[in-house]
PDB file of N, CA and C in Angstrom:
ATOM      1  N   UNK A 168     143.170 -99.419 126.454  1.00  0.00           N
ATOM      2  CA  UNK A 168     143.381 -98.204 125.692  1.00  0.00           C
ATOM      3  C   UNK A 168     143.252 -97.008 126.608  1.00  0.00           C
ATOM      4  N   UNK A 169     143.772 -95.909 126.169  1.00  0.00           N
ATOM      5  CA  UNK A 169     143.833 -94.698 126.984  1.00  0.00           C
ATOM      6  C   UNK A 169     142.652 -93.787 126.666  1.00  0.00           C
ATOM      7  N   UNK A 170     141.765 -93.607 127.639  1.00  0.00           N
ATOM      8  CA  UNK A 170     140.613 -92.737 127.435  1.00  0.00           C
ATOM      9  C   UNK A 170     140.981 -91.260 127.478  1.00  0.00           C
ATOM     10  N   UNK A 171     142.175 -90.965 127.907  1.00  0.00           N
ATOM     11  CA  UNK A 171     142.602 -89.570 128.046  1.00  0.00           C
ATOM     12  C   UNK A 171     143.257 -89.012 126.788  1.00  0.00           C
ATOM     13  N   UNK A 172     143.492 -89.846 125.780  1.00  0.00           N
ATOM     14  CA  UNK A 172     144.122 -89.371 124.547  1.00  0.00           C
ATOM     15  C   UNK A 172     143.196 -88.369 123.878  1.00  0.00           C
ATOM     16  N   UNK A 173     143.731 -87.199 123.575  1.00  0.00           N
ATOM     17  CA  UNK A 173     142.959 -86.165 122.909  1.00  0.00           C
ATOM     18  C   UNK A 173     143.852 -85.412 121.943  1.00  0.00           C
ATOM     19  N   UNK A 174     143.230 -84.773 120.988  1.00  0.00           N
ATOM     20  CA  UNK A 174     143.986 -83.935 120.058  1.00  0.00           C
ATOM     21  C   UNK A 174     143.520 -82.492 120.197  1.00  0.00           C
ATOM     22  N   UNK A 175     144.253 -81.612 119.576  1.00  0.00           N
ATOM     23  CA  UNK A 175     143.928 -80.190 119.589  1.00  0.00           C
ATOM     24  C   UNK A 175     143.083 -79.875 118.361  1.00  0.00           C
ATOM     25  N   UNK A 176     141.812 -79.636 118.569  1.00  0.00           N
ATOM     26  CA  UNK A 176     140.905 -79.395 117.451  1.00  0.00           C
ATOM     27  C   UNK A 176     141.164 -78.064 116.756  1.00  0.00           C
ATOM     28  N   UNK A 177     141.937 -77.185 117.375  1.00  0.00           N
ATOM     29  CA  UNK A 177     142.231 -75.910 116.722  1.00  0.00           C
ATOM     30  C   UNK A 177     143.166 -76.095 115.531  1.00  0.00           C
ATOM     31  N   UNK A 178     143.704 -77.294 115.362  1.00  0.00           N
ATOM     32  CA  UNK A 178     144.526 -77.583 114.186  1.00  0.00           C
ATOM     33  C   UNK A 178     143.670 -77.623 112.912  1.00  0.00           C
ATOM     34  N   UNK A 179     142.364 -77.773 113.075  1.00  0.00           N
ATOM     35  CA  UNK A 179     141.441 -77.784 111.940  1.00  0.00           C
ATOM     36  C   UNK A 179     140.896 -76.371 111.743  1.00  0.00           C
ATOM     37  N   UNK A 180     140.741 -75.924 110.496  1.00  0.00           N
ATOM     38  CA  UNK A 180     140.259 -74.563 110.260  1.00  0.00           C
ATOM     39  C   UNK A 180     138.882 -74.294 110.868  1.00  0.00           C
ATOM     40  N   UNK A 181     138.056 -75.328 111.002  1.00  0.00           N
ATOM     41  CA  UNK A 181     136.729 -75.153 111.599  1.00  0.00           C
ATOM     42  C   UNK A 181     136.627 -75.829 112.962  1.00  0.00           C
ATOM     43  N   UNK A 182     137.760 -76.099 113.587  1.00  0.00           N
ATOM     44  CA  UNK A 182     137.778 -76.753 114.892  1.00  0.00           C
ATOM     45  C   UNK A 182     137.069 -75.956 115.968  1.00  0.00           C
ATOM     46  N   UNK A 183     137.061 -74.638 115.832  1.00  0.00           N
ATOM     47  CA  UNK A 183     136.378 -73.801 116.822  1.00  0.00           C
ATOM     48  C   UNK A 183     134.863 -73.811 116.635  1.00  0.00           C
ATOM     49  N   UNK A 184     134.374 -74.483 115.599  1.00  0.00           N
ATOM     50  CA  UNK A 184     132.939 -74.600 115.355  1.00  0.00           C
ATOM     51  C   UNK A 184     132.326 -75.808 116.056  1.00  0.00           C
ATOM     52  N   UNK A 185     133.158 -76.658 116.649  1.00  0.00           N
ATOM     53  CA  UNK A 185     132.653 -77.816 117.387  1.00  0.00           C
ATOM     54  C   UNK A 185     131.937 -77.305 118.628  1.00  0.00           C
ATOM     55  N   UNK A 186     130.714 -77.772 118.833  1.00  0.00           N
ATOM     56  CA  UNK A 186     129.946 -77.351 119.997  1.00  0.00           C
ATOM     57  C   UNK A 186     130.677 -77.737 121.283  1.00  0.00           C
ATOM     58  N   UNK A 187     130.528 -76.922 122.312  1.00  0.00           N
ATOM     59  CA  UNK A 187     131.237 -77.134 123.571  1.00  0.00           C
ATOM     60  C   UNK A 187     130.966 -78.516 124.161  1.00  0.00           C
ATOM     61  N   UNK A 188     129.720 -78.982 124.057  1.00  0.00           N
ATOM     62  CA  UNK A 188     129.372 -80.277 124.640  1.00  0.00           C
ATOM     63  C   UNK A 188     130.031 -81.428 123.880  1.00  0.00           C
ATOM     64  N   UNK A 189     130.398 -81.201 122.618  1.00  0.00           N
ATOM     65  CA  UNK A 189     130.976 -82.263 121.789  1.00  0.00           C
ATOM     66  C   UNK A 189     132.498 -82.236 121.749  1.00  0.00           C
ATOM     67  N   UNK A 190     133.114 -81.174 122.266  1.00  0.00           N
ATOM     68  CA  UNK A 190     134.569 -81.034 122.183  1.00  0.00           C
ATOM     69  C   UNK A 190     135.336 -82.213 122.782  1.00  0.00           C
ATOM     70  N   UNK A 191     135.020 -82.663 123.993  1.00  0.00           N
ATOM     71  CA  UNK A 191     135.793 -83.792 124.550  1.00  0.00           C
ATOM     72  C   UNK A 191     135.705 -85.058 123.685  1.00  0.00           C
ATOM     73  N   UNK A 192     134.511 -85.365 123.198  1.00  0.00           N
ATOM     74  CA  UNK A 192     134.336 -86.569 122.375  1.00  0.00           C
ATOM     75  C   UNK A 192     135.042 -86.427 121.030  1.00  0.00           C
ATOM     76  N   UNK A 193     134.940 -85.266 120.407  1.00  0.00           N
ATOM     77  CA  UNK A 193     135.609 -85.044 119.125  1.00  0.00           C
ATOM     78  C   UNK A 193     137.125 -85.079 119.289  1.00  0.00           C
ATOM     79  N   UNK A 194     137.633 -84.466 120.365  1.00  0.00           N
ATOM     80  CA  UNK A 194     139.079 -84.474 120.611  1.00  0.00           C
ATOM     81  C   UNK A 194     139.564 -85.894 120.863  1.00  0.00           C
ATOM     82  N   UNK A 195     138.784 -86.693 121.589  1.00  0.00           N
ATOM     83  CA  UNK A 195     139.135 -88.093 121.832  1.00  0.00           C
ATOM     84  C   UNK A 195     139.107 -88.880 120.524  1.00  0.00           C
ATOM     85  N   UNK A 196     138.046 -88.707 119.737  1.00  0.00           N
ATOM     86  CA  UNK A 196     137.915 -89.440 118.472  1.00  0.00           C
ATOM     87  C   UNK A 196     139.035 -89.083 117.509  1.00  0.00           C
ATOM     88  N   UNK A 197     139.427 -87.823 117.462  1.00  0.00           N
ATOM     89  CA  UNK A 197     140.529 -87.422 116.596  1.00  0.00           C
ATOM     90  C   UNK A 197     141.856 -87.914 117.159  1.00  0.00           C
ATOM     91  N   UNK A 198     142.033 -87.843 118.453  1.00  0.00           N
ATOM     92  CA  UNK A 198     143.267 -88.318 119.082  1.00  0.00           C
ATOM     93  C   UNK A 198     143.493 -89.801 118.897  1.00  0.00           C
ATOM     94  N   UNK A 199     142.409 -90.566 118.766  1.00  0.00           N
ATOM     95  CA  UNK A 199     142.505 -92.006 118.532  1.00  0.00           C
ATOM     96  C   UNK A 199     142.363 -92.359 117.060  1.00  0.00           C
ATOM     97  N   UNK A 200     142.467 -91.341 116.195  1.00  0.00           N
ATOM     98  CA  UNK A 200     142.444 -91.493 114.741  1.00  0.00           C
ATOM     99  C   UNK A 200     141.161 -92.103 114.204  1.00  0.00           C
ATOM    100  N   UNK A 201     140.047 -91.857 114.904  1.00  0.00           N
ATOM    101  CA  UNK A 201     138.754 -92.332 114.415  1.00  0.00           C
ATOM    102  C   UNK A 201     138.164 -91.336 113.429  1.00  0.00           C
ATOM    103  N   UNK A 202     138.355 -90.059 113.710  1.00  0.00           N
ATOM    104  CA  UNK A 202     137.876 -88.976 112.854  1.00  0.00           C
ATOM    105  C   UNK A 202     139.094 -88.151 112.473  1.00  0.00           C
ATOM    106  N   UNK A 203     139.381 -88.103 111.186  1.00  0.00           N
ATOM    107  CA  UNK A 203     140.581 -87.426 110.716  1.00  0.00           C
ATOM    108  C   UNK A 203     140.296 -86.172 109.904  1.00  0.00           C
ATOM    109  N   UNK A 204     139.060 -85.867 109.685  1.00  0.00           N
ATOM    110  CA  UNK A 204     138.699 -84.703 108.891  1.00  0.00           C
ATOM    111  C   UNK A 204     138.568 -85.042 107.411  1.00  0.00           C
ATOM    112  N   UNK A 205     138.102 -84.059 106.686  1.00  0.00           N
ATOM    113  CA  UNK A 205     137.901 -84.209 105.240  1.00  0.00           C
ATOM    114  C   UNK A 205     139.204 -83.945 104.485  1.00  0.00           C
ATOM    115  N   UNK A 206     139.200 -84.221 103.197  1.00  0.00           N
ATOM    116  CA  UNK A 206     140.375 -83.996 102.354  1.00  0.00           C
ATOM    117  C   UNK A 206     140.832 -82.538 102.362  1.00  0.00           C
ATOM    118  N   UNK A 207     139.885 -81.621 102.576  1.00  0.00           N
ATOM    119  CA  UNK A 207     140.248 -80.198 102.603  1.00  0.00           C
ATOM    120  C   UNK A 207     140.725 -79.743 103.984  1.00  0.00           C
ATOM    121  N   UNK A 208     140.845 -80.672 104.939  1.00  0.00           N
ATOM    122  CA  UNK A 208     141.368 -80.358 106.262  1.00  0.00           C
ATOM    123  C   UNK A 208     140.333 -79.914 107.272  1.00  0.00           C
ATOM    124  N   UNK A 209     139.064 -79.922 106.904  1.00  0.00           N
ATOM    125  CA  UNK A 209     138.017 -79.490 107.823  1.00  0.00           C
ATOM    126  C   UNK A 209     137.378 -80.679 108.526  1.00  0.00           C
ATOM    127  N   UNK A 210     136.726 -80.383 109.657  1.00  0.00           N
ATOM    128  CA  UNK A 210     135.955 -81.396 110.382  1.00  0.00           C
ATOM    129  C   UNK A 210     134.490 -81.383 109.974  1.00  0.00           C
ATOM    130  N   UNK A 211     134.004 -80.217 109.595  1.00  0.00           N
ATOM    131  CA  UNK A 211     132.594 -79.997 109.264  1.00  0.00           C
ATOM    132  C   UNK A 211     131.690 -80.512 110.396  1.00  0.00           C
ATOM    133  N   UNK A 212     131.848 -79.934 111.605  1.00  0.00           N
ATOM    134  CA  UNK A 212     131.110 -80.429 112.760  1.00  0.00           C
ATOM    135  C   UNK A 212     129.594 -80.279 112.663  1.00  0.00           C
ATOM    136  N   UNK A 213     129.105 -79.363 111.852  1.00  0.00           N
ATOM    137  CA  UNK A 213     127.659 -79.191 111.714  1.00  0.00           C
ATOM    138  C   UNK A 213     127.110 -79.968 110.519  1.00  0.00           C
ATOM    139  N   UNK A 214     127.971 -80.722 109.834  1.00  0.00           N
ATOM    140  CA  UNK A 214     127.546 -81.471 108.653  1.00  0.00           C
ATOM    141  C   UNK A 214     126.862 -82.780 109.014  1.00  0.00           C
ATOM    142  N   UNK A 215     126.504 -83.509 108.004  1.00  0.00           N
ATOM    143  CA  UNK A 215     125.901 -84.825 108.210  1.00  0.00           C
ATOM    144  C   UNK A 215     126.920 -85.900 107.846  1.00  0.00           C
ATOM    145  N   UNK A 216     126.789 -87.037 108.454  1.00  0.00           N
ATOM    146  CA  UNK A 216     127.706 -88.149 108.214  1.00  0.00           C
ATOM    147  C   UNK A 216     127.085 -89.111 107.215  1.00  0.00           C
ATOM    148  N   UNK A 217     127.868 -89.513 106.232  1.00  0.00           N
ATOM    149  CA  UNK A 217     127.383 -90.500 105.270  1.00  0.00           C
ATOM    150  C   UNK A 217     127.546 -91.902 105.859  1.00  0.00           C
ATOM    151  N   UNK A 218     126.908 -92.851 105.259  1.00  0.00           N
ATOM    152  CA  UNK A 218     127.033 -94.239 105.699  1.00  0.00           C
ATOM    153  C   UNK A 218     128.479 -94.706 105.576  1.00  0.00           C
ATOM    154  N   UNK A 219     129.167 -94.304 104.522  1.00  0.00           N
ATOM    155  CA  UNK A 219     130.565 -94.692 104.328  1.00  0.00           C
ATOM    156  C   UNK A 219     131.461 -94.094 105.415  1.00  0.00           C
ATOM    157  N   UNK A 220     131.206 -92.837 105.792  1.00  0.00           N
ATOM    158  CA  UNK A 220     131.992 -92.213 106.854  1.00  0.00           C
ATOM    159  C   UNK A 220     131.763 -92.922 108.186  1.00  0.00           C
ATOM    160  N   UNK A 221     130.509 -93.244 108.491  1.00  0.00           N
ATOM    161  CA  UNK A 221     130.197 -93.950 109.734  1.00  0.00           C
ATOM    162  C   UNK A 221     130.864 -95.326 109.750  1.00  0.00           C
ATOM    163  N   UNK A 222     130.855 -96.014 108.618  1.00  0.00           N
ATOM    164  CA  UNK A 222     131.504 -97.326 108.538  1.00  0.00           C
ATOM    165  C   UNK A 222     133.012 -97.196 108.756  1.00  0.00           C
ATOM    166  N   UNK A 223     133.622 -96.140 108.218  1.00  0.00           N
ATOM    167  CA  UNK A 223     135.055 -95.915 108.411  1.00  0.00           C
ATOM    168  C   UNK A 223     135.376 -95.656 109.880  1.00  0.00           C
ATOM    169  N   UNK A 224     134.545 -94.857 110.542  1.00  0.00           N
ATOM    170  CA  UNK A 224     134.753 -94.573 111.958  1.00  0.00           C
ATOM    171  C   UNK A 224     134.661 -95.862 112.769  1.00  0.00           C
ATOM    172  N   UNK A 225     133.667 -96.684 112.493  1.00  0.00           N
ATOM    173  CA  UNK A 225     133.515 -97.951 113.224  1.00  0.00           C
ATOM    174  C   UNK A 225     134.671 -98.902 112.948  1.00  0.00           C
ATOM    175  N   UNK A 226     135.140 -98.943 111.709  1.00  0.00           N
ATOM    176  CA  UNK A 226     136.270 -99.797 111.367  1.00  0.00           C
ATOM    177  C   UNK A 226     137.527 -99.333 112.106  1.00  0.00           C
ATOM    178  N   UNK A 227     137.768 -98.025 112.121  1.00  0.00           N
ATOM    179  CA  UNK A 227     138.937 -97.492 112.827  1.00  0.00           C
ATOM    180  C   UNK A 227     138.812 -97.711 114.334  1.00  0.00           C
ATOM    181  N   UNK A 228     137.584 -97.628 114.874  1.00  0.00           N
ATOM    182  CA  UNK A 228     137.372 -97.911 116.295  1.00  0.00           C
ATOM    183  C   UNK A 228     137.803 -99.343 116.611  1.00  0.00           C
ATOM    184  N   UNK A 229     137.404-100.262 115.767  1.00  0.00           N
ATOM    185  CA  UNK A 229     137.791-101.665 115.963  1.00  0.00           C
ATOM    186  C   UNK A 229     139.298-101.828 115.861  1.00  0.00           C
ATOM    187  N   UNK A 230     139.923-101.209 114.880  1.00  0.00           N
ATOM    188  CA  UNK A 230     141.364-101.357 114.662  1.00  0.00           C
ATOM    189  C   UNK A 230     142.196-100.603 115.685  1.00  0.00           C
ATOM    190  N   UNK A 231     141.813 -99.384 116.017  1.00  0.00           N
ATOM    191  CA  UNK A 231     142.660 -98.518 116.837  1.00  0.00           C
ATOM    192  C   UNK A 231     142.354 -98.561 118.320  1.00  0.00           C
ATOM    193  N   UNK A 232     141.149 -98.994 118.684  1.00  0.00           N
ATOM    194  CA  UNK A 232     140.775 -98.983 120.104  1.00  0.00           C
ATOM    195  C   UNK A 232     140.552-100.393 120.620  1.00  0.00           C
ATOM    196  N   UNK A 233     139.687-101.147 119.982  1.00  0.00           N
ATOM    197  CA  UNK A 233     139.327-102.477 120.474  1.00  0.00           C
ATOM    198  C   UNK A 233     140.500-103.445 120.393  1.00  0.00           C
ATOM    199  N   UNK A 234     141.193-103.467 119.259  1.00  0.00           N
ATOM    200  CA  UNK A 234     142.267-104.445 119.052  1.00  0.00           C
ATOM    201  C   UNK A 234     143.530-104.103 119.810  1.00  0.00           C
ATOM    202  N   UNK A 235     143.686-102.870 120.291  1.00  0.00           N
ATOM    203  CA  UNK A 235     144.912-102.499 121.019  1.00  0.00           C
ATOM    204  C   UNK A 235     144.853-103.037 122.380  1.00  0.00           C
TER     205      UNK A 235
END
């Protein structure tokens, strides 16, 4: 898999709220379709993750990164 795949977080209304240290990881996770944002189009970078959201991220990691 390609570790260089990244997305433009400014496409999200709160994309500029992602902390500088987290930007590369968030851009990679979004570029690999692990984190797609909420139904309202936000990332909510300062929010908390539910167990269901974490399970979805891990499932997508397995499907989109490991299996490729």
